[in-house]
PDB file of C-alpha atoms in Angstrom:
ATOM      1  CA  MET A  11       0.000   0.000   0.000  1.00 64.00           C
ATOM      2  CA  SER A  12       1.291   3.454  -0.843  1.00 80.00           C
ATOM      3  CA  LYS A  13       1.811   6.164   1.750  1.00 87.00           C
ATOM      4  CA  VAL A  14      -1.290   8.232   2.499  1.00 87.00           C
ATOM      5  CA  THR A  15      -0.970  12.006   2.653  1.00 86.00           C
ATOM      6  CA  TYR A  16      -3.654  13.588   4.796  1.00 92.00           C
ATOM      7  CA  ALA A  17      -5.067  16.998   4.015  1.00 95.00           C
ATOM      8  CA  ASP A  18      -5.162  19.517   6.836  1.00 95.00           C
ATOM      9  CA  GLU A  19      -7.548  21.690   4.833  1.00 97.00           C
ATOM     10  CA  ILE A  20     -10.285  20.916   2.317  1.00 96.00           C
ATOM     11  CA  ARG A  21     -11.856  23.529   0.074  1.00 97.00           C
ATOM     12  CA  VAL A  22     -14.735  23.293  -2.350  1.00 96.00           C
ATOM     13  CA  ALA A  23     -14.924  25.776  -5.208  1.00 96.00           C
ATOM     14  CA  ASN A  24     -16.063  26.137  -8.784  1.00 97.00           C
ATOM     15  CA  CYS A  25     -13.687  26.050 -11.729  1.00 94.00           C
ATOM     16  CA  GLU A  26     -13.182  29.563 -13.072  1.00 93.00           C
ATOM     17  CA  CYS A  27     -13.510  28.497 -16.710  1.00 94.00           C
ATOM     18  CA  CYS A  28     -16.262  25.843 -16.730  1.00 93.00           C
ATOM     19  CA  GLY A  29     -18.054  26.239 -13.376  1.00 94.00           C
ATOM     20  CA  GLY A  30     -17.490  22.583 -12.446  1.00 95.00           C
ATOM     21  CA  VAL A  31     -17.128  21.563  -8.822  1.00 97.00           C
ATOM     22  CA  GLN A  32     -13.570  21.271  -7.505  1.00 97.00           C
ATOM     23  CA  ILE A  33     -12.686  19.541  -4.234  1.00 97.00           C
ATOM     24  CA  GLN A  34      -9.259  20.854  -3.282  1.00 97.00           C
ATOM     25  CA  LEU A  35      -6.997  19.072  -0.774  1.00 97.00           C
ATOM     26  CA  LEU A  36      -4.274  21.155   0.866  1.00 97.00           C
ATOM     27  CA  ARG A  37      -1.416  20.359   3.219  1.00 96.00           C
ATOM     28  CA  GLU A  38       0.418  23.195   4.942  1.00 95.00           C
ATOM     29  CA  GLY A  39      -1.226  25.682   2.577  1.00 95.00           C
ATOM     30  CA  GLU A  40      -0.165  23.859  -0.602  1.00 96.00           C
ATOM     31  CA  LEU A  41      -2.640  22.237  -2.983  1.00 96.00           C
ATOM     32  CA  PHE A  42      -1.634  18.601  -3.519  1.00 95.00           C
ATOM     33  CA  ALA A  43      -4.783  17.009  -4.942  1.00 96.00           C
ATOM     34  CA  LEU A  44      -7.843  18.083  -6.848  1.00 96.00           C
ATOM     35  CA  ALA A  45     -10.991  16.032  -7.375  1.00 96.00           C
ATOM     36  CA  CYS A  46     -13.589  17.019  -9.948  1.00 96.00           C
ATOM     37  CA  PRO A  47     -16.886  15.104 -10.147  1.00 96.00           C
ATOM     38  CA  ALA A  48     -17.541  14.024 -13.713  1.00 96.00           C
ATOM     39  CA  ASP A  49     -21.065  15.425 -13.894  1.00 96.00           C
ATOM     40  CA  LEU A  50     -23.852  17.115 -11.932  1.00 96.00           C
ATOM     41  CA  ASP A  51     -25.304  13.806 -10.697  1.00 97.00           C
ATOM     42  CA  SER A  52     -21.931  12.800  -9.237  1.00 97.00           C
ATOM     43  CA  ALA A  53     -21.578  16.183  -7.506  1.00 97.00           C
ATOM     44  CA  VAL A  54     -25.054  15.842  -5.993  1.00 97.00           C
ATOM     45  CA  GLU A  55     -24.234  12.315  -4.782  1.00 97.00           C
ATOM     46  CA  ILE A  56     -21.011  13.505  -3.128  1.00 96.00           C
ATOM     47  CA  SER A  57     -22.909  16.346  -1.476  1.00 96.00           C
ATOM     48  CA  GLY A  58     -25.388  13.879   0.036  1.00 97.00           C
ATOM     49  CA  GLU A  59     -22.620  11.574   1.241  1.00 96.00           C
ATOM     50  CA  LEU A  60     -20.855  14.522   2.871  1.00 95.00           C
ATOM     51  CA  GLN A  61     -24.048  15.592   4.646  1.00 96.00           C
ATOM     52  CA  ALA A  62     -24.537  12.045   5.987  1.00 94.00           C
ATOM     53  CA  ALA A  63     -20.924  11.863   7.183  1.00 92.00           C
ATOM     54  CA  VAL A  64     -21.211  15.237   8.923  1.00 92.00           C
ATOM     55  CA  GLN A  65     -24.290  13.981  10.753  1.00 93.00           C
ATOM     56  CA  VAL A  66     -22.383  10.925  12.041  1.00 91.00           C
ATOM     57  CA  MET A  67     -19.471  13.157  13.082  1.00 89.00           C
ATOM     58  CA  GLY A  68     -21.920  15.323  15.029  1.00 91.00           C
ATOM     59  CA  GLU A  69     -23.034  12.291  17.020  1.00 91.00           C
ATOM     60  CA  GLY A  70     -19.668  12.297  18.771  1.00 87.00           C
ATOM     61  CA  LYS A  71     -18.528   8.742  18.085  1.00 80.00           C
ATOM     62  CA  PRO A  72     -15.238   7.889  19.834  1.00 74.00           C
ATOM     63  CA  HIS A  73     -12.010   8.263  17.870  1.00 73.00           C
ATOM     64  CA  VAL A  74     -10.629   4.729  17.567  1.00 71.00           C
ATOM     65  CA  HIS A  75      -8.269   4.564  14.566  1.00 63.00           C
TER      66      HIS A  75
END
């Protein structure tokens, strides 16, 4: 398995030229990865998954990993 680099900041923005969604991963202020959903349906699906994950996080589950 390859080494995992964790982001310490995540930003979501729109591409300046096409308006597509960009999920930007940064470490120490430097962009190191960019994810762009292929289409509107994919972006909507990711949005729903993020909302569900935020809800679980809000439940205060213990940190075990």
